[in-house]
XYZ file of C-alpha atoms in Angstrom:
227
model
C 123.318 180.345 156.905
C 125.633 179.692 159.851
C 128.056 176.852 159.154
C 129.367 174.596 161.946
C 132.990 174.732 163.004
C 134.779 171.648 161.695
C 137.236 169.935 164.001
C 139.895 167.372 163.161
C 139.600 164.441 165.556
C 142.781 162.607 166.474
C 142.954 159.066 165.134
C 143.355 157.356 168.514
C 140.146 159.062 169.693
C 138.266 157.902 166.595
C 139.443 154.347 167.309
C 138.523 154.582 171.007
C 135.042 155.812 170.175
C 134.544 153.106 167.537
C 135.461 150.387 170.058
C 133.277 152.011 172.714
C 130.295 152.062 170.352
C 130.852 148.374 169.579
C 130.783 147.644 173.304
C 127.574 149.640 173.720
C 125.951 147.680 170.881
C 126.789 144.451 172.690
C 129.358 143.239 170.162
C 131.784 142.846 173.071
C 130.085 141.827 176.310
C 131.166 143.018 179.772
C 134.015 140.783 180.943
C 134.785 139.559 177.402
C 138.207 139.868 175.795
C 138.720 142.255 172.914
C 140.567 140.996 169.820
C 144.374 141.353 170.022
C 145.870 144.734 169.123
C 147.214 143.436 165.827
C 143.788 142.135 164.787
C 142.048 145.363 165.808
C 144.585 147.345 163.782
C 143.959 145.158 160.735
C 140.171 145.387 161.056
C 140.241 149.166 161.441
C 142.961 149.780 158.858
C 145.191 151.677 161.309
C 148.563 151.227 163.001
C 148.979 149.077 166.083
C 150.413 152.085 167.937
C 147.191 154.059 167.354
C 145.159 151.109 168.661
C 147.306 150.885 171.782
C 146.876 154.585 172.479
C 143.104 154.214 172.014
C 143.029 151.332 174.501
C 144.898 153.445 177.061
C 142.238 156.153 176.639
C 139.463 153.565 177.062
C 141.094 152.158 180.185
C 141.386 155.605 181.741
C 137.673 156.226 181.127
C 136.683 152.866 182.611
C 135.679 150.953 179.457
C 138.412 148.309 179.367
C 140.917 146.599 181.627
C 144.401 146.112 180.133
C 146.023 142.995 181.606
C 149.584 143.066 180.337
C 150.499 139.739 178.768
C 146.925 138.484 179.078
C 144.863 140.726 176.792
C 142.336 143.554 177.060
C 138.922 142.934 178.631
C 135.677 144.903 178.636
C 135.001 146.255 182.097
C 132.290 144.695 184.205
C 130.180 146.614 185.000
C 130.400 149.169 182.219
C 130.959 152.823 183.178
C 127.984 155.087 183.740
C 129.193 157.788 181.337
C 128.155 157.047 177.759
C 129.528 160.089 175.892
C 132.505 159.938 173.507
C 136.055 159.672 174.817
C 137.336 163.177 175.570
C 140.010 164.639 173.332
C 143.433 164.976 174.968
C 145.652 167.917 174.096
C 148.186 165.727 172.268
C 148.760 162.235 170.951
C 151.276 160.001 172.742
C 152.514 158.765 169.365
C 153.041 162.361 168.210
C 155.003 163.097 171.380
C 157.354 160.152 170.888
C 157.835 161.027 167.215
C 158.621 164.639 168.157
C 161.249 163.515 170.644
C 162.793 161.190 168.080
C 163.063 164.010 165.525
C 164.256 166.630 168.029
C 166.619 164.917 170.433
C 168.870 163.410 167.781
C 169.733 166.963 166.758
C 170.339 167.938 170.400
C 172.733 165.031 170.937
C 174.643 165.981 167.787
C 174.953 169.589 168.955
C 175.929 168.484 172.473
C 178.827 166.442 171.067
C 180.043 169.536 169.233
C 179.376 172.251 171.823
C 179.439 170.674 175.278
C 182.140 171.878 177.675
C 184.550 169.499 179.452
C 182.685 170.132 182.714
C 179.346 169.266 181.090
C 180.807 166.089 179.591
C 181.893 165.074 183.078
C 178.423 165.769 184.452
C 176.870 163.684 181.680
C 179.160 160.750 182.427
C 178.294 160.985 186.134
C 174.570 161.006 185.349
C 174.864 158.040 182.991
C 176.671 156.095 185.720
C 174.107 157.142 188.343
C 171.304 155.816 186.137
C 172.945 152.374 186.221
C 172.009 152.112 189.908
C 168.318 151.917 189.023
C 166.566 148.805 187.724
C 162.944 149.984 187.889
C 161.083 152.620 185.933
C 160.116 154.455 189.106
C 159.987 158.131 190.089
C 163.648 158.256 191.154
C 164.827 156.755 187.872
C 162.643 159.121 185.848
C 164.018 162.117 187.755
C 167.582 161.135 186.838
C 166.495 160.326 183.283
C 165.037 163.837 182.967
C 168.284 165.370 184.230
C 170.229 163.340 181.654
C 168.129 164.509 178.708
C 167.934 168.116 179.884
C 171.705 168.266 180.349
C 172.156 167.149 176.753
C 169.845 169.960 175.662
C 171.893 172.438 177.723
C 175.070 171.157 176.075
C 173.628 172.172 172.709
C 174.456 175.753 173.698
C 171.016 176.986 172.667
C 168.711 178.178 175.449
C 165.587 178.019 173.265
C 166.256 174.373 172.406
C 166.773 173.645 176.090
C 163.382 175.196 176.904
C 161.758 173.164 174.129
C 163.236 169.980 175.604
C 161.743 170.769 178.989
C 158.392 171.435 177.296
C 158.501 168.006 175.646
C 159.494 166.320 178.898
C 156.614 167.971 180.738
C 154.269 166.572 178.078
C 155.764 163.169 178.838
C 154.859 163.562 182.513
C 151.133 163.110 181.843
C 148.647 160.651 183.330
C 148.211 158.913 179.957
C 151.950 158.464 179.431
C 152.391 157.145 182.965
C 149.544 154.679 182.374
C 151.237 153.528 179.163
C 154.517 152.994 181.014
C 152.812 151.130 183.844
C 151.789 148.438 181.353
C 154.756 148.274 178.996
C 157.864 149.595 180.830
C 159.133 146.734 182.999
C 162.540 146.311 184.668
C 164.065 144.964 181.450
C 162.990 148.190 179.747
C 164.920 150.245 182.314
C 168.038 148.150 181.722
C 167.691 148.625 177.962
C 167.408 152.386 178.413
C 170.513 152.453 180.590
C 172.536 150.622 177.952
C 171.408 153.282 175.505
C 172.332 156.057 177.944
C 175.864 154.677 178.157
C 176.227 154.712 174.366
C 174.814 158.232 174.079
C 177.104 159.561 176.812
C 180.178 157.870 175.320
C 179.544 159.371 171.875
C 179.006 162.876 173.283
C 182.091 162.583 175.508
C 184.138 161.594 172.456
C 182.810 164.554 170.498
C 181.463 162.230 167.816
C 178.421 164.165 166.603
C 177.224 161.561 164.092
C 177.480 158.720 166.599
C 175.727 160.796 169.270
C 172.810 161.517 166.959
C 172.568 157.871 165.872
C 172.683 156.614 169.476
C 169.955 159.017 170.608
C 167.706 158.237 167.640
C 168.162 154.499 168.180
C 167.326 154.944 171.869
C 164.099 156.846 171.227
C 163.056 154.514 168.410
C 163.353 151.601 170.851
C 161.329 153.506 173.468
C 158.601 154.113 170.900
C 158.614 150.482 169.792
C 158.430 149.173 173.362
C 155.660 151.514 174.510
C 153.484 151.662 171.401
C 154.364 148.440 169.611
């Protein structure tokens, strides 16, 4: 007997499909508001961050409209496609957790191994970032340079390549959609305050402080974007 191949379905996709099926059954009418994220998480027995990622997937497939500060509404009319939400190649929550685990180590190594010239470049980048007050393409380009320079300062080329791999994952349509809803101008200012603290710790050669500053920064990013 031929047995089927079993696949593990990511949690956010399970949530998205469960909400979509509820919409199809008429439990949430076109134009109606969905329950708040916190209530959906409680009903489904999952984290709020997984619910938020599911809602992003549903918005991108035309099932809901996320109105930041005003709730999530079922689209009217409903989309023509009725199949399950497609599986993406990674979870946004997993990506942010990976960065949190990885970049703290990079900042610690950068504080120990970075050259005087690299420390100067990092300070210049941190100061350049202060000129931006919107989470736009120009800011994100400088932000990428900041984080990649820290990975270069680790002195390990493989770790630098891994950092670029993670950043390229960040530059996805789903992540950009997430930022468009939850990364306002105040968020950019918060990130720049963090960048100053990270740069100062690395400049001072304080490995423990550099790691703590980077981990605090990425924890705040995760909290802001995924709740």
